[in-house]
CSV table of C-alpha atoms and ligand atoms in Angstrom, one decimal:
chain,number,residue,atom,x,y,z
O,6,UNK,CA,40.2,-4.6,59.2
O,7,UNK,CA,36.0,-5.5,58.9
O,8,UNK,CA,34.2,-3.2,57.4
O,9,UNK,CA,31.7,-3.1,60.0
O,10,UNK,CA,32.7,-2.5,63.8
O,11,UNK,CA,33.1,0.4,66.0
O,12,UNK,CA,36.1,2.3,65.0
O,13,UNK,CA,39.4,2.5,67.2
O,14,UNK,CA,41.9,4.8,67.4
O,15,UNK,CA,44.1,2.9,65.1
O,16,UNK,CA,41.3,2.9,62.1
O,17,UNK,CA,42.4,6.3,61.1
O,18,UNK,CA,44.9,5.8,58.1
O,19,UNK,CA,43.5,5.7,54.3
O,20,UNK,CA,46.5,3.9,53.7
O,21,UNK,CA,46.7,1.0,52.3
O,22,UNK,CA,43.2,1.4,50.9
O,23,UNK,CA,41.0,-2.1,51.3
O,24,UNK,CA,37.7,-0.8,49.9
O,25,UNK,CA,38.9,1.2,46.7
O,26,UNK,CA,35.2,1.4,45.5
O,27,UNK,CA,34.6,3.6,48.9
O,28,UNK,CA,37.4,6.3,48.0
O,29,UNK,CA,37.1,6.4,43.9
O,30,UNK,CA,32.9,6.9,44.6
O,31,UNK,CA,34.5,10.2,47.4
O,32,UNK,CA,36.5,11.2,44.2
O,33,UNK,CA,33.2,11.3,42.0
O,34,UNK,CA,31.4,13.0,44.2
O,35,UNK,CA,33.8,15.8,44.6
O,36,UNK,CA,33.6,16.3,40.9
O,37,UNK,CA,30.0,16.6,41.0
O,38,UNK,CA,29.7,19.3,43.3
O,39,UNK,CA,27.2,22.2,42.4
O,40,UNK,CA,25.5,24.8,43.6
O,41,UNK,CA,21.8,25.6,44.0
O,42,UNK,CA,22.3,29.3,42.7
O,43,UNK,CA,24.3,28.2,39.7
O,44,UNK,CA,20.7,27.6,38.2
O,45,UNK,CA,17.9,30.6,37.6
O,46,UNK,CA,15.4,29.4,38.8
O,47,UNK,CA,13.0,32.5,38.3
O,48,UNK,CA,12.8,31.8,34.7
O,49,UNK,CA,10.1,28.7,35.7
O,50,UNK,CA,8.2,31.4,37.2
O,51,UNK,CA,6.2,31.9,33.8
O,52,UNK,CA,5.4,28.3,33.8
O,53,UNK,CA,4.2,28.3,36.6
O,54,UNK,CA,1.4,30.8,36.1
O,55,UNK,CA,0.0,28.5,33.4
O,56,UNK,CA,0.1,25.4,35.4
O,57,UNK,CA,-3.1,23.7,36.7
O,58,UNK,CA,-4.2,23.4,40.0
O,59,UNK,CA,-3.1,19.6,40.2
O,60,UNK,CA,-0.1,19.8,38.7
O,61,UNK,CA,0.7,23.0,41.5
O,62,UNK,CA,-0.8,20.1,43.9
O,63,UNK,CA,2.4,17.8,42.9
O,64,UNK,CA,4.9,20.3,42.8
O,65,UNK,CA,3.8,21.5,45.9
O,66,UNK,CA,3.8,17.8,47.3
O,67,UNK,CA,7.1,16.7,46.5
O,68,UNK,CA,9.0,19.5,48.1
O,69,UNK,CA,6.8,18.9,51.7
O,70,UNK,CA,8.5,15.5,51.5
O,71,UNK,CA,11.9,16.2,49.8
O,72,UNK,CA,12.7,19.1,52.2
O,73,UNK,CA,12.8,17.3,55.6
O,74,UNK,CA,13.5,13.8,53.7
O,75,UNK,CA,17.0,15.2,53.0
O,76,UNK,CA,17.7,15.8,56.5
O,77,UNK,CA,16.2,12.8,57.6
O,78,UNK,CA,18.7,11.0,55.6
O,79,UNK,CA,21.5,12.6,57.1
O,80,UNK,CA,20.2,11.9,60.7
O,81,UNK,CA,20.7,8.0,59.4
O,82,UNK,CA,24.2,8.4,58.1
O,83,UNK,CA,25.3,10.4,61.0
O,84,UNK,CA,23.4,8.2,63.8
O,85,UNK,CA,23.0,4.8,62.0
O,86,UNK,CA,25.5,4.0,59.6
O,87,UNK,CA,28.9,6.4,60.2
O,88,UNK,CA,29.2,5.3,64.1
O,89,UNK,CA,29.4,1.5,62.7
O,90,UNK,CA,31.8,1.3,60.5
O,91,UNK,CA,35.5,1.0,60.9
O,92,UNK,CA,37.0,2.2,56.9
O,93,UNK,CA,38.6,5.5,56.8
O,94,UNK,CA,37.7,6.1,52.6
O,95,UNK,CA,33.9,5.1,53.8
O,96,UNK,CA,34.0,8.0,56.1
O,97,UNK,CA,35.2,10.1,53.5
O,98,UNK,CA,32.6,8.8,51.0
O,99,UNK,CA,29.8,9.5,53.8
O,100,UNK,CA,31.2,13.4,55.0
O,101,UNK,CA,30.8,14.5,51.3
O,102,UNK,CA,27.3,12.7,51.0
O,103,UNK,CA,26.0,14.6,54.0
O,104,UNK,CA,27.6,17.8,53.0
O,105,UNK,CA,25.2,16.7,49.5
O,106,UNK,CA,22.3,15.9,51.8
O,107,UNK,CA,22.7,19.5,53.5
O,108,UNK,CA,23.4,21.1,50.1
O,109,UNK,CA,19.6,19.1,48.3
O,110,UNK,CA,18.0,20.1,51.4
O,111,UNK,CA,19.1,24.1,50.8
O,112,UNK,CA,18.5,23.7,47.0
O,113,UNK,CA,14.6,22.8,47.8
O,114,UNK,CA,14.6,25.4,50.3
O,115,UNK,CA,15.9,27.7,47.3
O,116,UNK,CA,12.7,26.1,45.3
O,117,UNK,CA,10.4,26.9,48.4
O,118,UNK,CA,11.6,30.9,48.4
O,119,UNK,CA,11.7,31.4,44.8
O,120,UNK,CA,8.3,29.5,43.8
O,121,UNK,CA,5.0,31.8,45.1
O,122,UNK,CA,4.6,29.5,47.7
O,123,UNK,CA,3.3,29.5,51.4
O,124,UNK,CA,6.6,27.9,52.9
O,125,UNK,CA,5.0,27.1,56.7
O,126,UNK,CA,1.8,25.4,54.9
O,127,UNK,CA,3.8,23.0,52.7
O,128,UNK,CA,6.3,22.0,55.1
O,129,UNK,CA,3.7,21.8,57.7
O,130,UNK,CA,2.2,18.8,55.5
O,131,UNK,CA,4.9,16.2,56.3
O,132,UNK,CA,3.6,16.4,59.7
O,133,UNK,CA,0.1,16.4,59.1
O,134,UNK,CA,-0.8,13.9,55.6
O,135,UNK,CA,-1.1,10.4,56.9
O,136,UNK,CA,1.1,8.9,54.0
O,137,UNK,CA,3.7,11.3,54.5
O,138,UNK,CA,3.5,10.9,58.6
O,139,UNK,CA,3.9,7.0,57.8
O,140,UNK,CA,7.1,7.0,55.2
O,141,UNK,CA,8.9,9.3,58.1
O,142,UNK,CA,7.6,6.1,60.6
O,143,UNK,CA,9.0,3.8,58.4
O,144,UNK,CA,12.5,5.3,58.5
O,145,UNK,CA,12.7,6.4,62.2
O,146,UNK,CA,11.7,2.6,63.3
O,147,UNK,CA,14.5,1.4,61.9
O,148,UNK,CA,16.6,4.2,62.4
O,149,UNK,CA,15.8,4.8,66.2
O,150,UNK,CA,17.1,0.9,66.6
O,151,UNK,CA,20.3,2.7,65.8
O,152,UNK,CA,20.5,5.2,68.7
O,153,UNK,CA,19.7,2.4,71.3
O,154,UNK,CA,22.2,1.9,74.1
O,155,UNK,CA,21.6,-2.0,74.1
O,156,UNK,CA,22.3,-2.5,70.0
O,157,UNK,CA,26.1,-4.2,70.1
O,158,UNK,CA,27.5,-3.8,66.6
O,159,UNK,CA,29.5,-6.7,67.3
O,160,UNK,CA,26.7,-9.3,67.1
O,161,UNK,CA,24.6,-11.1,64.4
O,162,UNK,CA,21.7,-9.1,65.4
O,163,UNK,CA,23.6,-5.7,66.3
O,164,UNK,CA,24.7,-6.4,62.2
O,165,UNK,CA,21.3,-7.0,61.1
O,166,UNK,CA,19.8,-3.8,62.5
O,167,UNK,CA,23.1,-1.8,60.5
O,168,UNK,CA,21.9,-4.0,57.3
O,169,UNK,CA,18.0,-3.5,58.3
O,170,UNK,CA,18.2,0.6,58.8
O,171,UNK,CA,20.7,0.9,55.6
O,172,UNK,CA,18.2,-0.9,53.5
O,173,UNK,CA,15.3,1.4,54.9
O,174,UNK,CA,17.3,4.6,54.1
O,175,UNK,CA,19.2,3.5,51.2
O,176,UNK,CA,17.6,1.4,49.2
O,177,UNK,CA,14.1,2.5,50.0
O,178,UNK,CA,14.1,6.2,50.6
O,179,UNK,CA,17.1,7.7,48.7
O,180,UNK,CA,17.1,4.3,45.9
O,181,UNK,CA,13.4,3.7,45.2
O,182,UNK,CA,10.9,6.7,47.0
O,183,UNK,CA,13.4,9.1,45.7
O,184,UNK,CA,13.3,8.5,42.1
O,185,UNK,CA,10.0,8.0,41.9
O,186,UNK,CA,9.8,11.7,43.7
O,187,UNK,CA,12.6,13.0,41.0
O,188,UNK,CA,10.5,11.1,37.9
O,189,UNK,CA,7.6,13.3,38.6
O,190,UNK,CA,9.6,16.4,39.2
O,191,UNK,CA,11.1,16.0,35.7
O,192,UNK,CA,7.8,15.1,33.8
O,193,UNK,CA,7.4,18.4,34.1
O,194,UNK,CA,10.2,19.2,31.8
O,195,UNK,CA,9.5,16.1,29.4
O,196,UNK,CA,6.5,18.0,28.7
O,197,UNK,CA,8.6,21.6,28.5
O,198,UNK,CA,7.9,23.2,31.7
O,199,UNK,CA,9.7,24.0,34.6
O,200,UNK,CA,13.1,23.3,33.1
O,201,UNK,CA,15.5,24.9,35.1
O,202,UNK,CA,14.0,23.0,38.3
O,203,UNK,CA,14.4,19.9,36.0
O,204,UNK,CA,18.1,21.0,35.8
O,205,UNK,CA,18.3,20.9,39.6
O,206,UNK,CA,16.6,17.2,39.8
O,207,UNK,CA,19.1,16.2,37.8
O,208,UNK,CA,21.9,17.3,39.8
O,209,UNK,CA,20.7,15.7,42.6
O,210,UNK,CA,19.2,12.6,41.1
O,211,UNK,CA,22.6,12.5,39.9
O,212,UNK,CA,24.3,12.4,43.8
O,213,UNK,CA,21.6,10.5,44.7
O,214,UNK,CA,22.9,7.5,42.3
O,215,UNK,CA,26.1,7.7,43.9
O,216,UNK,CA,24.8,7.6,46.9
O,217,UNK,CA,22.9,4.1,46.2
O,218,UNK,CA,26.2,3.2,44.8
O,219,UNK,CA,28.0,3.3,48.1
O,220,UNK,CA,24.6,1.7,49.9
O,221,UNK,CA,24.4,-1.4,47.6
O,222,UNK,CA,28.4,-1.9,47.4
O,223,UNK,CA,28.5,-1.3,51.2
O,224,UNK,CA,25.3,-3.7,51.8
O,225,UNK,CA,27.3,-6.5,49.5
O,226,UNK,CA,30.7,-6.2,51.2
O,227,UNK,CA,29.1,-6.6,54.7
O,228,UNK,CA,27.2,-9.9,53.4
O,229,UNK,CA,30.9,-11.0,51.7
O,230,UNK,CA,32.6,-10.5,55.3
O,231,UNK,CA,29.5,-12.1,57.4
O,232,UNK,CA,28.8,-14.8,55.9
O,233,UNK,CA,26.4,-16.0,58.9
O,234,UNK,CA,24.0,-13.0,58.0
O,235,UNK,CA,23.6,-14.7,54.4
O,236,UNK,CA,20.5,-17.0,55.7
O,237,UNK,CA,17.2,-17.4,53.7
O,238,UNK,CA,15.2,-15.7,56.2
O,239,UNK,CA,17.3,-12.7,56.7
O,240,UNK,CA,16.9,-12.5,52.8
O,241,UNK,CA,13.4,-12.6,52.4
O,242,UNK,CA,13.3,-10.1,55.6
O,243,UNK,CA,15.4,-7.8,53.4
O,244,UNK,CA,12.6,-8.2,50.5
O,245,UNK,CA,9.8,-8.0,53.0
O,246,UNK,CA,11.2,-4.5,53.9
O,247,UNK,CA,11.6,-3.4,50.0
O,248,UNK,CA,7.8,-4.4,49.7
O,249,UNK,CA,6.9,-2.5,52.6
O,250,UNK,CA,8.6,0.8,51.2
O,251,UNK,CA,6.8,0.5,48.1
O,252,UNK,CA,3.8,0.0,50.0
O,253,UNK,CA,4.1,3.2,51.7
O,254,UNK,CA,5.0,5.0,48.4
O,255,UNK,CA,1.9,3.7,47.0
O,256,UNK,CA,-0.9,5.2,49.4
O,257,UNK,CA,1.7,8.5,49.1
O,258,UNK,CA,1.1,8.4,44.8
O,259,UNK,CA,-2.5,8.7,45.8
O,260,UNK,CA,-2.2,11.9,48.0
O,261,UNK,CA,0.2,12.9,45.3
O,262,UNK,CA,-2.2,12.7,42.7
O,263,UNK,CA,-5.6,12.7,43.8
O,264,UNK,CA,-6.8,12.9,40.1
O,265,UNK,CA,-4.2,12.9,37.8
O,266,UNK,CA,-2.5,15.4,35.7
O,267,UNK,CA,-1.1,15.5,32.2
O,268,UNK,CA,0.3,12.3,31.2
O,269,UNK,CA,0.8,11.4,34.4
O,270,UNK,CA,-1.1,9.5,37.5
O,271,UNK,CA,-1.0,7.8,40.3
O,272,UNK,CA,-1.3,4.3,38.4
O,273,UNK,CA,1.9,5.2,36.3
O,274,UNK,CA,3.9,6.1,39.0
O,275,UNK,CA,3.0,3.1,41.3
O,276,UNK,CA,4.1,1.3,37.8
O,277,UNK,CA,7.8,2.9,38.1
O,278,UNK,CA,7.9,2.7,41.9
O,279,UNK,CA,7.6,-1.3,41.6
O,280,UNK,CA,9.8,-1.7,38.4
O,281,UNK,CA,12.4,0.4,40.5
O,282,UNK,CA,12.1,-2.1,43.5
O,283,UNK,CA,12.5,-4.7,41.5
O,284,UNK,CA,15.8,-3.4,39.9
O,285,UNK,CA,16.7,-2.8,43.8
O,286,UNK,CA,16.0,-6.7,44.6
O,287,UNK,CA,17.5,-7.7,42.2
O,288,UNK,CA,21.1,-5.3,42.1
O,289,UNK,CA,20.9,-7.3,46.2
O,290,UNK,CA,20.8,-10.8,44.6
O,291,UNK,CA,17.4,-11.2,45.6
O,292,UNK,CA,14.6,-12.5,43.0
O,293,UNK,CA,12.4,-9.9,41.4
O,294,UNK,CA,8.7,-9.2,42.8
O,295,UNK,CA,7.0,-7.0,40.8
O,296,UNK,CA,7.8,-7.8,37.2
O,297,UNK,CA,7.2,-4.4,36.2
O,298,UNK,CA,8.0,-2.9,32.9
O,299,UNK,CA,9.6,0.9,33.0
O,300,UNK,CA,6.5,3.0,31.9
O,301,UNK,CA,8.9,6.2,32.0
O,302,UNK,CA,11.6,4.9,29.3
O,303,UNK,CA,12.4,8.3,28.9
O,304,UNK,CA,14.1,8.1,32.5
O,305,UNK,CA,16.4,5.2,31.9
O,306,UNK,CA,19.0,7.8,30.5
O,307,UNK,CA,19.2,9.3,34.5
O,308,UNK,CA,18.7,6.3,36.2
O,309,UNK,CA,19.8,3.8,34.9
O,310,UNK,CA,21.3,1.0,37.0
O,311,UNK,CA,23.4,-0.2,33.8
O,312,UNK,CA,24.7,3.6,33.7
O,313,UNK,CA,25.5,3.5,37.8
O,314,UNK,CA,27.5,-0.1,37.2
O,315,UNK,CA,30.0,1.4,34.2
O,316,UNK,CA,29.5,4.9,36.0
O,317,UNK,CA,33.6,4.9,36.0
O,318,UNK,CA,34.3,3.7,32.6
O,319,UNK,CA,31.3,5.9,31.0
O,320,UNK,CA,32.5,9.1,29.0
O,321,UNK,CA,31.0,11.6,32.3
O,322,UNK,CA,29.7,15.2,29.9
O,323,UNK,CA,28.2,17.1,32.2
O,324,UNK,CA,29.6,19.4,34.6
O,325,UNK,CA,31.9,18.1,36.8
O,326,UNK,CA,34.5,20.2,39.2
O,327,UNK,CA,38.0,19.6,39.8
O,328,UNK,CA,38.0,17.5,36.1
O,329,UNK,CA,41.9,17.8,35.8
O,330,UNK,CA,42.8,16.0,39.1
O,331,UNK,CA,40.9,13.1,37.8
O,332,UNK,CA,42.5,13.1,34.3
O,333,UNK,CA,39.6,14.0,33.4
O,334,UNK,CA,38.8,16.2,30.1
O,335,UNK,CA,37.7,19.4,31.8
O,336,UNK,CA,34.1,20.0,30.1
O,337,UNK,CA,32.2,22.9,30.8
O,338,UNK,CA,28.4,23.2,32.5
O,339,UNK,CA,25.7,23.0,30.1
O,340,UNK,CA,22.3,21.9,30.8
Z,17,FE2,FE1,19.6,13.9,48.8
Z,18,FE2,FE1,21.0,10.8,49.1
């Protein structure tokens, strides 16, 4: 059985399982299920009386993209990337990440009631700020090649469009725009506010991993079984797309930031956008383009990509569910 294909009737039993990675990354993400309301969110509340404008401004920014972002995504898994494949422990892996996608999209909802904010005005902006109207672009060109009666999954090109629109959503919006989004939203903590949010960033940022997990194993398994998509100009297509991402992130930083806050601009986050796309290219086997350094070290500890690689080996403390079935010790939540 290929990985990639339209599914047939028979394509229904886990057993024997082919791709293991698929099923063991479904296990994780049980464990790692949480719940928005586990985390109080009201006690941020008295930061953010004290913050400033701008930094209001970039909190305020970041959930007008995350909110509909996190459905977005899930319109790509159920539309472009479930429909085309064939493995039973992939569909698995993807159910739980939409049921994670539904849950991040509540959580910021949960952020958006809690928070003094004007809910209509900030989600309005996603359809109204140019950067913001272009990054949703990005994604639904490649995305509505997806829902197109005459894309035939069984062709070179049918195969490129699955690898094209996975790369788009994967690798650009959830791997690369998304933690540069979650960097920001945890700056805030770095610098001791807004901590309990923080908490909630890194519950997701920590299903988002997972979920880049599955794209990039998923991308390299395709390329193993099709070989004749492994050309030098389908390669440097993939890159081209990458580049493109980052360029939309980067006219977003500026709306983001219009003059900087604390610590923090528009510069400094382009900086970690590009060294993120350049760990991206390079976890594809594709050269580097940026040449980057990390200007956020203090991130490394939640993202990573060393820490994704051993994610099964590495001694897992925070809260997981379920921690017994896994053999697992059974640790208890602590933020
Ligand atoms: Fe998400
Ligand atoms: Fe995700």
């Amino acid at each position: 059985m290929a990985l990639i294909g339209k599914a047939s009737p028979e394509d229904v039993s886990l057993h024997p399982i082919k791709y293991k990675w698929a099923y063991d990354l479904y296990n994780q993400a049980v464990r790692n299920t949480w719940f928005p309301h586990e985390i109080t969110l009201k006690d941020d509340l008295q930061d953010w009386a004290k913050m400033t404008d701008d930094e209001r401004h970039a909190v305020k920014f970041l959930m007008a993209f995350f909110n509909p972002a996190e459905l977005i995504v899930n319109r790509s898994l159920a539309l472009g990337v479930y429909p085309y494949l064939k493995s039973p422990e992939c569909h698995l892996y993807l159910a739980k990440q939409m049921w994670e996608e539904a849950n991040h999209c509540v959580a910021f909802e949960y952020v958006l009631e809690t928070f003094p904010f004007d809910r209509e005005k900030i989600f309005d902006l996603h359809l109204e700020i140019p950067s913001m109207l272009a990054k949703e672009a990005y994604i639904n060109k490649y995305l509505i090649r997806m829902t197109e009666e005459s894309l035939d999954i069984t062709t070179i090109d049918g195969k490129k469009d699955f690898i094209r629109n996975l790369v788009a959503t994967n690798i650009v919006m959830e791997g690369t725009w998304f933690y540069s989004g979650f960097m920001v939203a945890l700056s805030f903590r770095q610098r001791n506010q807004l901590r309990n949010f923080g908490s909630m960033i890194n519950w997701v940022l920590r299903d988002e991993s997972l979920h880049l997990q599955f794209g990039i194993n998923l991308i390299h398994n395709i390329l193993e079984e099709n070989a004749e998509l492994l050309t030098e100009e389908f390669a440097n297509e993939i890159r081209q797309i990458i580049i493109e991402g980052v360029n939309c992130e980067i006219a977003y930083n500026k709306d983001l930031f219009p003059t900087g806050i604390l610590g923090l601009n528009a510069d400094y986050v382009n900086q970690y956008v590009q060294y993120v796309a350049d760990r991206r290219l390079e976890e594809l086997g594709l050269p580097k383009y940026y040449n980057s350094t990390n200007p956020a070290k203090w991130m490394s500890g939640a993202t990573d990509v060393y820490e994704l690689v051993n994610f099964f080996e590495a001694q897992n403390t925070s809260y997981e569910v379920d921690g017994h079935a896994s053999g697992k010790v059974e640790t208890t939540k602590a933020e």
